[in-house]
Short mmCIF file of C-alpha atoms in Angstrom, two decimals:
data_model
loop_
_atom_site.label_atom_id
_atom_site.label_comp_id
_atom_site.label_asym_id
_atom_site.label_seq_id
_atom_site.Cartn_x
_atom_site.Cartn_y
_atom_site.Cartn_z
CA GLN A 1 72.07 284.36 122.33
CA LYS A 2 69.44 286.38 124.97
CA GLU A 3 72.34 286.73 127.88
CA VAL A 4 72.64 289.32 130.47
CA GLU A 5 74.67 288.32 133.20
CA GLN A 6 73.35 289.53 137.07
CA ASP A 7 75.41 288.69 139.98
CA PRO A 8 72.97 286.55 142.43
CA GLY A 9 73.77 287.71 145.60
CA PRO A 10 72.88 288.17 148.75
CA LEU A 11 75.02 292.09 148.93
CA SER A 12 74.81 293.07 152.40
CA VAL A 13 76.21 297.13 153.34
CA PRO A 14 75.09 299.15 156.17
CA GLU A 15 72.76 301.30 155.62
CA GLY A 16 73.42 304.77 154.36
CA ALA A 17 75.62 303.40 152.03
CA ILE A 18 76.85 304.37 148.75
CA VAL A 19 74.60 300.21 146.58
CA SER A 20 76.01 299.25 143.17
CA LEU A 21 74.34 296.43 141.18
CA ASN A 22 75.39 296.26 137.88
CA CYS A 23 74.47 293.48 134.86
CA THR A 24 76.42 292.87 131.31
CA TYR A 25 75.00 291.23 128.25
CA SER A 26 76.42 290.14 125.21
CA ASN A 27 73.66 291.56 122.71
CA SER A 28 74.26 294.10 120.97
CA ALA A 29 70.44 294.71 119.54
CA PHE A 30 69.90 295.61 123.46
CA GLN A 31 68.45 298.75 123.06
CA TYR A 32 66.05 299.74 126.36
CA PHE A 33 67.76 298.78 129.54
CA MET A 34 65.98 298.26 132.76
CA TRP A 35 66.16 297.92 136.28
CA TYR A 36 63.02 296.14 138.04
CA ARG A 37 62.60 295.73 141.97
CA GLN A 38 61.42 292.95 143.68
CA TYR A 39 59.62 292.33 146.89
CA SER A 40 59.18 289.43 148.62
CA ARG A 41 56.41 287.90 148.22
CA LYS A 42 55.62 290.94 144.56
CA GLY A 43 56.00 290.79 141.48
CA PRO A 44 58.23 293.16 139.82
CA GLU A 45 58.02 296.78 140.00
CA LEU A 46 59.77 299.48 136.95
CA LEU A 47 62.59 301.38 138.88
CA MET A 48 64.81 302.77 136.19
CA TYR A 49 64.33 302.56 132.61
CA THR A 50 67.27 303.98 130.22
CA TYR A 51 66.89 304.00 125.95
CA SER A 52 71.52 303.30 124.54
CA SER A 53 73.19 304.60 126.02
CA GLY A 54 74.58 307.15 129.07
CA ASN A 55 72.55 308.38 133.00
CA LYS A 56 69.73 308.56 134.01
CA GLU A 57 69.07 309.68 137.52
CA ASP A 58 66.11 309.47 139.86
CA GLY A 59 66.04 311.08 143.25
CA ARG A 60 68.57 308.45 145.14
CA PHE A 61 68.88 306.52 142.20
CA THR A 62 71.73 306.05 138.89
CA ALA A 63 71.19 304.28 135.95
CA GLN A 64 74.05 303.98 133.65
CA VAL A 65 74.48 301.81 130.07
CA ASP A 66 77.28 301.99 128.06
CA LYS A 67 76.44 299.66 125.24
CA SER A 68 80.38 299.47 124.35
CA SER A 69 81.03 297.21 126.63
CA LYS A 70 77.55 295.93 127.24
CA TYR A 71 77.67 296.36 131.18
CA ILE A 72 74.93 298.48 133.52
CA SER A 73 74.73 299.44 136.75
CA LEU A 74 73.07 300.29 139.42
CA PHE A 75 73.47 302.94 141.72
CA ILE A 76 71.63 303.23 144.90
CA ARG A 77 72.84 306.41 147.73
CA ASP A 78 72.49 306.72 151.13
CA SER A 79 70.48 302.98 150.95
CA GLN A 80 67.60 302.42 153.08
CA PRO A 81 66.50 298.53 154.54
CA SER A 82 63.10 299.54 153.08
CA ASP A 83 66.02 299.87 149.12
CA SER A 84 65.62 295.69 151.15
CA ALA A 85 65.04 293.69 148.37
CA THR A 86 65.94 291.29 144.69
CA TYR A 87 66.74 294.44 141.98
CA LEU A 88 66.22 292.18 138.14
CA CYS A 89 68.31 293.98 135.01
CA ALA A 90 66.27 293.47 132.03
CA MET A 91 66.72 295.00 129.03
CA SER A 92 64.65 294.50 125.35
CA GLN A 93 64.91 295.46 121.46
CA TYR A 94 62.26 297.03 121.80
CA SER A 95 60.56 299.50 123.85
CA GLY A 96 58.51 298.11 126.37
CA GLY A 97 60.11 294.51 125.19
CA GLY A 98 56.58 294.59 123.15
CA ALA A 99 57.74 292.57 120.28
CA ASP A 100 59.65 290.05 122.05
CA GLY A 101 59.33 290.58 125.98
CA LEU A 102 62.04 291.54 128.57
CA THR A 103 65.36 289.35 129.42
CA PHE A 104 66.02 289.63 131.98
CA GLY A 105 68.83 288.82 134.93
CA LYS A 106 68.50 286.44 137.59
CA GLY A 107 68.55 288.92 139.58
CA THR A 108 70.89 290.49 142.91
CA HIS A 109 69.04 289.73 146.46
CA LEU A 110 70.02 293.27 148.59
CA ILE A 111 70.36 293.80 151.97
CA ILE A 112 70.82 296.81 153.97
CA GLN A 113 71.60 296.36 156.96
CA PRO A 114 69.84 299.14 160.54
CA ASP B 1 45.52 302.62 138.94
CA VAL B 2 47.51 299.44 137.06
CA LYS B 3 46.31 296.89 137.30
CA VAL B 4 47.72 292.33 137.36
CA THR B 5 45.12 290.09 138.54
CA GLN B 6 46.35 286.53 139.13
CA SER B 7 43.68 284.19 139.67
CA SER B 8 45.86 282.36 142.46
CA ARG B 9 48.22 282.99 145.23
CA TYR B 10 49.65 279.75 146.07
CA LEU B 11 48.12 276.63 144.30
CA VAL B 12 49.21 272.37 143.99
CA LYS B 13 48.40 270.32 142.19
CA ARG B 14 49.51 266.82 141.01
CA THR B 15 51.77 265.89 138.22
CA GLY B 16 48.91 264.81 135.20
CA GLU B 17 46.99 267.28 135.80
CA LYS B 18 45.82 269.95 133.20
CA VAL B 19 46.20 273.89 134.83
CA PHE B 20 44.57 277.05 134.10
CA LEU B 21 46.37 280.03 135.62
CA GLU B 22 44.69 283.22 135.01
CA CYS B 23 45.36 286.46 134.24
CA VAL B 24 43.11 289.86 134.61
CA GLN B 25 44.18 293.14 133.64
CA ASP B 26 41.87 296.47 133.89
CA MET B 27 44.68 298.83 131.24
CA ASP B 28 43.17 297.81 128.58
CA HIS B 29 46.51 297.02 127.81
CA GLU B 30 47.40 295.70 123.63
CA ASN B 31 50.49 293.42 125.36
CA MET B 32 50.31 290.37 127.89
CA PHE B 33 53.60 288.19 128.64
CA TRP B 34 53.67 284.67 130.85
CA TYR B 35 57.54 284.36 132.09
CA ARG B 36 57.48 282.16 134.59
CA GLN B 37 60.83 282.78 137.73
CA ASP B 38 63.26 280.30 139.31
CA PRO B 39 66.27 280.25 140.91
CA GLY B 40 69.76 280.75 140.39
CA LEU B 41 67.59 281.33 136.33
CA GLY B 42 66.00 283.88 137.15
CA LEU B 43 62.49 285.30 134.83
CA ARG B 44 61.76 283.86 131.47
CA LEU B 45 59.45 284.04 128.86
CA ILE B 46 56.71 281.41 128.22
CA TYR B 47 54.45 282.68 125.92
CA PHE B 48 52.73 286.56 124.53
CA SER B 49 50.00 287.67 123.06
CA TYR B 50 50.03 291.53 121.78
CA ASP B 51 46.28 291.10 120.28
CA VAL B 52 43.03 289.27 121.19
CA LYS B 53 43.31 285.20 119.85
CA MET B 54 47.71 286.41 118.60
CA LYS B 55 50.39 284.70 120.55
CA GLU B 56 53.62 283.98 120.74
CA LYS B 57 55.92 281.62 122.16
CA GLY B 58 58.67 283.01 124.49
CA ASP B 59 62.20 281.86 125.52
CA ILE B 60 60.34 278.99 127.15
CA PRO B 61 57.39 277.03 125.59
CA GLU B 62 57.13 273.84 125.79
CA GLY B 63 54.51 272.28 127.85
CA TYR B 64 52.17 274.86 127.98
CA SER B 65 49.48 276.88 125.85
CA VAL B 66 48.04 280.56 126.31
CA SER B 67 44.64 281.46 125.02
CA ARG B 68 43.72 285.11 124.93
CA GLU B 69 39.81 285.49 124.38
CA LYS B 70 38.93 288.74 125.49
CA LYS B 71 41.81 291.54 125.72
CA GLU B 72 41.39 292.02 129.38
CA ARG B 73 42.21 287.81 129.76
CA PHE B 74 45.16 285.29 129.52
CA SER B 75 45.68 282.31 130.66
CA LEU B 76 48.66 279.96 130.46
CA ILE B 77 47.45 275.90 130.30
CA LEU B 78 49.93 273.90 131.53
CA GLU B 79 48.34 270.29 129.18
CA SER B 80 49.95 267.73 131.62
CA ALA B 81 52.01 269.15 134.30
CA SER B 82 55.21 268.32 135.14
CA THR B 83 57.30 268.49 139.04
CA ASN B 84 59.49 270.39 136.56
CA GLN B 85 56.71 273.33 135.92
CA THR B 86 57.03 273.69 139.83
CA SER B 87 57.53 277.65 139.58
CA MET B 88 56.21 281.43 140.18
CA TYR B 89 54.78 281.59 137.57
CA LEU B 90 54.18 285.87 136.38
CA CYS B 91 51.61 288.17 134.15
CA ALA B 92 52.91 291.46 132.86
CA THR B 93 51.25 293.53 130.93
CA LEU B 94 51.70 296.25 128.21
CA THR B 95 50.53 299.26 126.23
CA GLN B 96 52.08 300.66 123.24
CA GLY B 97 53.91 304.12 124.11
CA GLU B 98 55.06 302.73 127.53
CA GLU B 99 58.28 302.07 128.75
CA THR B 100 57.53 299.48 131.28
CA GLN B 101 55.81 296.11 132.08
CA TYR B 102 53.55 296.67 134.89
CA PHE B 103 53.06 292.82 136.41
CA GLY B 104 50.83 290.86 139.37
CA PRO B 105 51.33 289.69 142.25
CA GLY B 106 52.16 285.48 140.65
CA THR B 107 51.26 282.81 141.28
CA ARG B 108 53.26 280.08 142.63
CA LEU B 109 51.85 275.81 141.59
CA LEU B 110 54.18 273.03 143.66
CA VAL B 111 53.14 270.34 140.93
CA LEU B 112 53.73 266.99 143.35
#
């Protein structure tokens, strides 16, 4: 099974708020977890990458993975209007999805209100 | 700088036509992927290739075929386009040891 569940939103928050985006999955073989950001009419671009369980921080972004619960999160601090985009979680059994591609959530449409 | 280009941004075709979508990368990446993206369904893997002339089916290969004659080019072929193939098609590449797939800008295909 390769299902990944992600609330499609839209999620609308005021500028400066903390944003929490989440995905759940069913395949316990997933080891690599990613968050991609996609602006309108563009291809997705990698935002955060995490291997196995744990936290990873990069500037205003924090990714969390809890493999025991099959639950991953992306937190955005001090959200900016430029963060308005669709956020896609993705995961794979293999690094980068090289052996069998990535399995994506449906994406959450995030709107940051100025 | 990483570059993945797709031959068309927008394409309109008729039902039954044979459609070619081209993807070209300049990064010498071994792996190339074709996904389609639909509202409410997200990105789904159609086919991928890990080497020249090699191809593997993804999750939704029905109605599609692919060709990889050169390392830098990966083509998606709709043998006989149908209206349910109206979608955004995204090409991606990956090289061994890297964590991320690099995506092209996408081709928005409308089949009438």
